[in-house]
XYZ file of C-alpha atoms in Angstrom:
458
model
C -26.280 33.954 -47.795
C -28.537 34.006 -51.292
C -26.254 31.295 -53.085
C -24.315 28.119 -52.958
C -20.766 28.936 -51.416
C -17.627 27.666 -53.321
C -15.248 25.684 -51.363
C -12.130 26.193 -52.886
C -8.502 26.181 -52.432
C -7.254 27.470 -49.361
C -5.207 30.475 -50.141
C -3.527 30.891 -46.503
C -0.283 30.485 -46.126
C 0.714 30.641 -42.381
C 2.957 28.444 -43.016
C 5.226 31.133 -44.315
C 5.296 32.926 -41.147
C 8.946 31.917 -39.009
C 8.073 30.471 -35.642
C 11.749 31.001 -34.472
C 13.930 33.791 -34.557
C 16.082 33.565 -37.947
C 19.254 34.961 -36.168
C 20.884 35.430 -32.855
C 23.323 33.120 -31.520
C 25.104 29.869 -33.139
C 23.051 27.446 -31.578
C 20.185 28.370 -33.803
C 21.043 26.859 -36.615
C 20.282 23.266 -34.767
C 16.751 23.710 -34.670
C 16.132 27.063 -36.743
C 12.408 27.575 -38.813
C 12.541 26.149 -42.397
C 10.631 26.914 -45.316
C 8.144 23.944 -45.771
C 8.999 21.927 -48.989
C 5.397 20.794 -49.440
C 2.653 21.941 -47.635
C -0.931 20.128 -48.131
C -4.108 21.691 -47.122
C -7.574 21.688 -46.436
C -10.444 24.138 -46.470
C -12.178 26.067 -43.563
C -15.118 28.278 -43.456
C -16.213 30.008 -40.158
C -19.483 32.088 -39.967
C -22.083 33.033 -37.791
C -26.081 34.083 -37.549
C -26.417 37.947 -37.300
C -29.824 39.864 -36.305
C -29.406 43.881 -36.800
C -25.748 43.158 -37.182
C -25.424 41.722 -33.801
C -24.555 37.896 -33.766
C -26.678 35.507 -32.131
C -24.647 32.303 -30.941
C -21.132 31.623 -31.170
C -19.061 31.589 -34.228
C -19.118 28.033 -35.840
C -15.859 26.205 -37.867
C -15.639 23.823 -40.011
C -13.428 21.768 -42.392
C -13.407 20.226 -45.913
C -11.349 18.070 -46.915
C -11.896 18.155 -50.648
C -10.928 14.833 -53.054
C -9.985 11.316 -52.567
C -6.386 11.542 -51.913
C -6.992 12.724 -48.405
C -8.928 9.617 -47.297
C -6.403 7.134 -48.539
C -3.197 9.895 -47.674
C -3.038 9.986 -43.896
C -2.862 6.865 -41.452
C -3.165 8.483 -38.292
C -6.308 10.565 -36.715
C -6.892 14.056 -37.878
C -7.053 17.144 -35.700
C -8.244 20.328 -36.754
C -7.793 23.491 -35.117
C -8.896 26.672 -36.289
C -8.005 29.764 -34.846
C -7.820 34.385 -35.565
C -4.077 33.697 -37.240
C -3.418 36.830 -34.920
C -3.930 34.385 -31.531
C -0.404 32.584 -33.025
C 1.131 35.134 -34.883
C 0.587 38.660 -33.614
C 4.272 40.078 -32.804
C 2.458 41.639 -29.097
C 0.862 38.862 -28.726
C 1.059 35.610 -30.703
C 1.686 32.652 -28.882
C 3.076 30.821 -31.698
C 6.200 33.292 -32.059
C 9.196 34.952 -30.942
C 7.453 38.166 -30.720
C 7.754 40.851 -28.968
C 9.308 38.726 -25.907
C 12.221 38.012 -28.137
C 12.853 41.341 -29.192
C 12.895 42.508 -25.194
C 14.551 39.472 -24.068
C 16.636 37.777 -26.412
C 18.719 34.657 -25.388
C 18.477 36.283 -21.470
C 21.526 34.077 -20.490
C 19.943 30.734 -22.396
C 20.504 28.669 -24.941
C 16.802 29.084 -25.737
C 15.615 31.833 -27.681
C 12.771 33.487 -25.497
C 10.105 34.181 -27.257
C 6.203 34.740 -26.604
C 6.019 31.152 -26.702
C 7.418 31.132 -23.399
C 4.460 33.176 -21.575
C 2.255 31.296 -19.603
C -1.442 31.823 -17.427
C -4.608 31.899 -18.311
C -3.966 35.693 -20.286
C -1.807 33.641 -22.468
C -4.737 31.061 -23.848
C -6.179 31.507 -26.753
C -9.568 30.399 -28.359
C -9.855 27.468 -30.667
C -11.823 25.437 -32.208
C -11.160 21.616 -32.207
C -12.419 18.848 -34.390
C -11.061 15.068 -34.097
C -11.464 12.668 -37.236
C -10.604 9.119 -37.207
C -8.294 7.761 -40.014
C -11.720 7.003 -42.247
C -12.378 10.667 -41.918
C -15.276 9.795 -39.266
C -16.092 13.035 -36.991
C -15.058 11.935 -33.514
C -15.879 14.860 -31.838
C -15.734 18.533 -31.991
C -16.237 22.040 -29.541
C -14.442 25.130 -29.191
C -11.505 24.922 -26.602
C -8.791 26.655 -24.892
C -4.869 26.560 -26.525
C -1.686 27.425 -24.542
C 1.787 26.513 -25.792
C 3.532 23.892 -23.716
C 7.095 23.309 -22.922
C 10.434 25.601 -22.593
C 13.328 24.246 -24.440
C 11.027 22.414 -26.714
C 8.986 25.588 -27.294
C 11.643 27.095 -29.303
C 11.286 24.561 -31.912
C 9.642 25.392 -35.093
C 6.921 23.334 -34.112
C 5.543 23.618 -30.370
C 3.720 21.554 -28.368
C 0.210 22.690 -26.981
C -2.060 21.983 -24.318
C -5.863 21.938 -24.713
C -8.069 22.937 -22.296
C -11.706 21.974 -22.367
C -13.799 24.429 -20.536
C -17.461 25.359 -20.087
C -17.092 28.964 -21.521
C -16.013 27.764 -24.676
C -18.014 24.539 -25.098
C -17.744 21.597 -23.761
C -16.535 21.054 -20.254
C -14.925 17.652 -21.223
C -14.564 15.462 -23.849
C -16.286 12.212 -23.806
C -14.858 10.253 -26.074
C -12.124 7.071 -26.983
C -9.228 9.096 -28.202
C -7.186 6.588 -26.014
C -8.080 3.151 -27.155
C -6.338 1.070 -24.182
C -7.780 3.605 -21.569
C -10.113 2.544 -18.591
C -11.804 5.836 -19.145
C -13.005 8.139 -22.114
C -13.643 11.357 -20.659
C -10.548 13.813 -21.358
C -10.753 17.096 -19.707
C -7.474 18.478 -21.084
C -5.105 17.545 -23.531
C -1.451 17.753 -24.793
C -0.420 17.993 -28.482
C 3.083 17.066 -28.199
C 6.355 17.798 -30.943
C 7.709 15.298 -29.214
C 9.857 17.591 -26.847
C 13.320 17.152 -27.495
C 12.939 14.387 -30.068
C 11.353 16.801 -32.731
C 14.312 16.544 -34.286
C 15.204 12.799 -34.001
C 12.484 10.050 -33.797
C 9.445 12.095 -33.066
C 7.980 8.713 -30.546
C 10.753 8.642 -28.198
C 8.691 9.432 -24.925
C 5.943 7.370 -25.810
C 7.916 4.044 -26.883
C 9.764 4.729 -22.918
C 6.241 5.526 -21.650
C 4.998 2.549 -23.235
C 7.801 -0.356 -22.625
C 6.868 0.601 -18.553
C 3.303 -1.275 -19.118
C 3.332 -3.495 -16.423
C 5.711 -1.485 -14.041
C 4.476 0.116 -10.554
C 3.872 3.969 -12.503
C 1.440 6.284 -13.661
C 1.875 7.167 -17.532
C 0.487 8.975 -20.216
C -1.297 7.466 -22.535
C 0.015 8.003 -26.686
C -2.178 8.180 -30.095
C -0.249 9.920 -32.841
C -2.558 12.392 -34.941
C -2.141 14.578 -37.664
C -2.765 18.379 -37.469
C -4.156 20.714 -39.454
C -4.089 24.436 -38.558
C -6.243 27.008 -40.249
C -6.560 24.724 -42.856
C -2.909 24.136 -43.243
C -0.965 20.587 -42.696
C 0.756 21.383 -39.967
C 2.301 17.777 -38.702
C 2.200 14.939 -36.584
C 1.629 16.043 -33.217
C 1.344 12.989 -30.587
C -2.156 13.400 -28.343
C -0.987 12.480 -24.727
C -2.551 12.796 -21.383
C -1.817 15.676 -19.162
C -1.007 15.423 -15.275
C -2.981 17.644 -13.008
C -6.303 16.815 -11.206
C -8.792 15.719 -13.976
C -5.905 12.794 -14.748
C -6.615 11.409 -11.004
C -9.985 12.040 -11.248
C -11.050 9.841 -14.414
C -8.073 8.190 -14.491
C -8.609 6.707 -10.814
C -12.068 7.884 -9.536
C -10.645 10.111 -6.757
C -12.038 13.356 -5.942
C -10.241 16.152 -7.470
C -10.240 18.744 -5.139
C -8.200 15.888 -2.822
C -5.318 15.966 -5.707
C -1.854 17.357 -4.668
C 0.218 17.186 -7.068
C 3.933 18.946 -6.985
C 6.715 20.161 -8.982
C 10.332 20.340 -8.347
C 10.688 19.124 -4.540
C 7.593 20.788 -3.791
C 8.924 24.426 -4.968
C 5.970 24.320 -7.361
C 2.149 23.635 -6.943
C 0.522 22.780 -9.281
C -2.948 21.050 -7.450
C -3.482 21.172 -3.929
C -0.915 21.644 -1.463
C 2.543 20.511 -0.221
C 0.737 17.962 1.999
C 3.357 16.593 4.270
C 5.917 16.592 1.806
C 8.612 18.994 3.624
C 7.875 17.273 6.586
C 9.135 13.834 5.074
C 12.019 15.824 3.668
C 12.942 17.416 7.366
C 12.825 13.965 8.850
C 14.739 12.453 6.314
C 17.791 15.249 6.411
C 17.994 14.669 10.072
C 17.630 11.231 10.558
C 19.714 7.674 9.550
C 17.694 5.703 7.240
C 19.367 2.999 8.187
C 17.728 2.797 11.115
C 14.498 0.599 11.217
C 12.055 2.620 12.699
C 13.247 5.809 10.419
C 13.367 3.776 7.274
C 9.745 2.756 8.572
C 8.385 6.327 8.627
C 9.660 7.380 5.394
C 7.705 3.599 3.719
C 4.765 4.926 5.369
C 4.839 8.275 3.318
C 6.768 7.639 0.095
C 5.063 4.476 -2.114
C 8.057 2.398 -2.281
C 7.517 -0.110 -4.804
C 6.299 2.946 -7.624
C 9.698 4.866 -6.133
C 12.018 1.980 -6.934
C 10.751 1.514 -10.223
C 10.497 5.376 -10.906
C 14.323 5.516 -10.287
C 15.419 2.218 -12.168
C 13.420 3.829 -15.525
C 14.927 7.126 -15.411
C 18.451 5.201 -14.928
C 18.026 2.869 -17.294
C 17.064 5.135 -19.667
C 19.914 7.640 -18.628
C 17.762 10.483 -18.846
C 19.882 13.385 -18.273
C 17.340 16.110 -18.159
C 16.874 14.398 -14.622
C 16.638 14.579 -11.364
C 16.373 18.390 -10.866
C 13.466 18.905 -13.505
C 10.815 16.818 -14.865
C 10.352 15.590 -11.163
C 6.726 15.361 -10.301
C 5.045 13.926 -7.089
C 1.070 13.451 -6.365
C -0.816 12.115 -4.013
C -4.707 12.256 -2.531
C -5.317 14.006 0.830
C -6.342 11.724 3.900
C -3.575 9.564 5.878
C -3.387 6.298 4.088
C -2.188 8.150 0.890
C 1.541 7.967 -0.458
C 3.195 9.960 -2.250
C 4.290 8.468 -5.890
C 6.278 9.572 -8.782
C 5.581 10.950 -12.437
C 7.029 9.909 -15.160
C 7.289 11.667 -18.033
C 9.333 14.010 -20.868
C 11.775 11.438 -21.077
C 12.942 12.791 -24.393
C 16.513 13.908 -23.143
C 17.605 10.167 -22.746
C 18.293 6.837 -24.767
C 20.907 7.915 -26.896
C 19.962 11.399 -27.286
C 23.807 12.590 -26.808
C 26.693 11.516 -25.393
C 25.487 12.564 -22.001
C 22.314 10.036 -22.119
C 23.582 7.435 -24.440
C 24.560 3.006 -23.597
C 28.186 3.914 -21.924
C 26.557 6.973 -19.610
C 26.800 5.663 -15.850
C 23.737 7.283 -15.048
C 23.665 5.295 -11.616
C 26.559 8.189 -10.605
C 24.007 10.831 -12.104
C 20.967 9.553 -9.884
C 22.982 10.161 -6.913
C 25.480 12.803 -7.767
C 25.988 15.810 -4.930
C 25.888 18.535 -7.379
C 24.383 21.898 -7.198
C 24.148 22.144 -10.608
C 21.586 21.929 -13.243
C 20.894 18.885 -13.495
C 20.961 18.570 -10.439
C 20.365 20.228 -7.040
C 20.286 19.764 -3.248
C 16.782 18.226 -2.829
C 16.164 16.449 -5.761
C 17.618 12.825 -5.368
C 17.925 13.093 -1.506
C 15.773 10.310 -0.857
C 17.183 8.329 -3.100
C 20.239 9.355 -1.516
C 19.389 8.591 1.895
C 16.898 5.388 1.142
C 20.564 3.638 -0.034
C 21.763 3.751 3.407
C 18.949 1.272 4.496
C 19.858 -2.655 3.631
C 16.388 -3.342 3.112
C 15.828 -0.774 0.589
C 18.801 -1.591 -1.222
C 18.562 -4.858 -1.487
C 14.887 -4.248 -2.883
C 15.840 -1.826 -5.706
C 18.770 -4.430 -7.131
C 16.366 -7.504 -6.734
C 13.960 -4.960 -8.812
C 16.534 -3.970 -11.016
C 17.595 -7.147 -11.747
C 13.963 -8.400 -12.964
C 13.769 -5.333 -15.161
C 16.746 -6.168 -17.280
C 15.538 -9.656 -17.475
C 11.798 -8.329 -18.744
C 11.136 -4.889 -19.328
C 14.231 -4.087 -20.912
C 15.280 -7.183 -22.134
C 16.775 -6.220 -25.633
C 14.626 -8.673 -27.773
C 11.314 -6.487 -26.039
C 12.851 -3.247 -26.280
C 14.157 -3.715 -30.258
C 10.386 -5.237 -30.733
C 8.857 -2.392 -29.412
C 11.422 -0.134 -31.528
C 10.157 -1.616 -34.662
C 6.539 -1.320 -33.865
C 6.643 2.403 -33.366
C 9.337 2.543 -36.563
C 5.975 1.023 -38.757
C 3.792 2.889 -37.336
C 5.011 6.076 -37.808
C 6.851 4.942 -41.010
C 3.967 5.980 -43.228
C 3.492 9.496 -41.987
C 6.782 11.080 -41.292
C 8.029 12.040 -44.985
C 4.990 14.487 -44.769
C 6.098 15.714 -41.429
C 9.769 16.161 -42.464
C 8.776 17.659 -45.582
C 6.932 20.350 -43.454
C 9.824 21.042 -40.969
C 13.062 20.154 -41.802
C 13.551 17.995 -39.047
C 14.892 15.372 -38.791
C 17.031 16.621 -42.182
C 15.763 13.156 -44.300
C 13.646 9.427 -44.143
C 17.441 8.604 -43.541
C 18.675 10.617 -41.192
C 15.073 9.483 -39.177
C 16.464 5.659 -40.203
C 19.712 6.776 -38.210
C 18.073 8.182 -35.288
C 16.351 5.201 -34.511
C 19.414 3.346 -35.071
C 20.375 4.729 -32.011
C 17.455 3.557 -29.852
C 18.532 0.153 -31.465
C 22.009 0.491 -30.614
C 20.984 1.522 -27.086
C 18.927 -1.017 -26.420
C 21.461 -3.910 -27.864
């Protein structure tokens, strides 16, 4: 260039593009794209070093964030992410969209729309650059990235969840910085961008008040910071930074080797690190055998961690999660013969109130344990839970367990405290977020929905 550039006002407006389909089946109209009311924005510029009209480098990104009302606007940490609009909104390709996979697939027998949101694999990430600013606007970090949308239900919302993927070819291999602020480690080699999964349209913090109140219980978790997002310049709502399971979490998390990570999905029908281990092993003995029996109760405690089992189950039925036990059922462990396998938790959305099958009155005990077949349940996903309650010993364990949780962890003067602290928190930032989506419908329709957790927890 010869001249100063003017920053100006950003003239996209992506945020005019529907990231649902507009018609189809009745069921759309519960979570069906909005206009945005108000949208605020920012200003990008992207540009690059050319020699004999070939580029040298990478393309470079950056963001302006012009006047004073931005720095005293937004309470949370600001992500950028700037992106070709055609990576989210191309109808072959788009990840952002219905697409072309709506168009060929429709509702295909679901309540969810399919769309192109729903492809997944590495042919379905997309390029992006990423920048992190603290509330005072202070550069955290920045580096181009990886972007894949996340989810399936919660995918059809207007707003989707992403993952981030950190990766050599794009810039940095990992992040190294304290995006977490309670977290033993600062190096982040993927990320998740959450809408909040099925609470998009309620509280937007369900999953990580649950996730939080289960501190000082026996589990992994993933740890919460609420940012805002900008896309292409465009304010495109709070989207809550978590941790994502898979070997790099092990690996930073607890200094174990990652290539020693197996971690499953779904009673081991799905892979996602390592191998099966023993895992269908434990499940053969455990079929065949009477738990009740001391020395078979003994094998199964020397493979399954019991104390991070126990409280695994007493969360999920506590919380009457109903999108539960046949999905969002994840098991890990490390390779080498002292190694347990423990429980995930997780995408506990679907639960606390959400409807009348997850609210106070649900006896979610008889869900935990139902015989079933059918979604959501199925054959091997609370048999040892199933089988553990023939054994005395393990019984009596989980009630003592139980018993202490209801006292502490869920006592309702903690649980109502921890309600309100999430309410203020996210108090100051949600008008802007409803304003851009529609959901929930109002400040008091959110007032409502947590209402509900209150109510619960009472």
């Amino acid at each position: 260039y010869t001249a100063p550039i003017l920053i100006q006002n950003n003239n996209n407006n992506i945020n005019l593009i529907p990231t649902t389909p507009l018609k189809g089946a009745p069921q759309l109209s519960d979570f069906i794209w909005l206009p945005a009311k108000n949208i605020n924005k920012a200003n990008i510029l992207r540009f690059g070093a050319f020699k004999n009209d070939s580029m040298q480098g990478s393309v470079q990104s950056r963001i302006y964030f012009i006047g004073e009302d931005f720095k005293k606007r937004y309470k949370f940490p600001i992500i950028s992410l700037i992106t070709d609009s055609l990576n989210l909104f191309n109808y072959e390709d788009g990840i952002y969209i219905p697409g072309q996979t709506f168009e060929e697939a429709g509702f295909l027998n679901s309540y969810w729309p399919v769309g192109n949101y729903h492809n997944r694999g590495r042919e379905w990430e997309r390029n992006v650059h990423i920048s992190y600013f603290e509330d005072n606007f202070e550069l955290g970090f920045e580096t181009n990235s990886g972007m894949r949308i996340r989810g399936f239900g919660s995918a059809s919302f207007p707003q989707k969840s992403l993952n981030i993927y950190f990766r050599e070819e794009y810039g940095l291999s990992a992040v190294n910085y304290p995006i977490f602020l309670d977290s033993s480690t600062e190096t982040n080699k993927r990320l998740i961008l959450r809408n909040s999964g099925n609470d998009f349209l309620s509280t937007h913090f369900k999953d990580a008040l649950l996730q939080d109140l289960l501190s000082s219980a026996y589990l992994e978790t993933q740890k919460f910071r609420p940012s805002i997002v900008f896309l292409n310049g465009e304010y495109w709502g709070i989207h809550n930074v978590r941790e994502k399971y898979d070997r790099h979490y092990f690996k930073y998390n607890y200094m174990l080797d990652e290539d020693s990570i197996n971690l499953i999905n779904l009673c081991g029908s799905e892979i996602e690190d390592g191998d099966t281990d023993n895992y269908f092993e434990i499940v053969e003995f455990v079929e065949n055998n009477d738990l009740s029996i001391e020395k078979n109760y003994d094998f199964f405690k020397q493979n399954i961690d019991i104390e991070n089992f126990i409280d695994f189950l007493i969360a999920e039925i506590y919380y009457a999660n109903y999108d539960w036990p046949c999905n969002n059922y994840k098991l890990w462990k490390s390779s080498g013969d002292t190694s347990k396998w423990r429980f995930l938790m997780y995408d506990l959305d679907y639960s606390f109130g959400h409807n009348e099958k997850s609210d106070y009155e649900t006896l979610s005990l008889n869900h935990a344990t139902s015989l079933s077949e059918e979604w959501p349940h199925c054959p091997c996903s609370n048999l040892f839970f199933r089988k553990a309650l023939e054994n005395t010993e393990f019984k009596t364990q989980f009630i003592n367990r139980f018993l202490f949780h209801l006292k502490n962890t869920f006592s309702s003067v903690r649980v109502l405290s921890k309600i309100e602290e999430y309410q203020l928190l996210f108090e100051p930032e949600i008008s802007d977020h409803i304003d851009r989506w529609g959901y929930p419908e109002s400040m008091m329709d959110w007032y409502e929905k947590i209402y509900i957790l209150k109510e619960f927890a009472i």
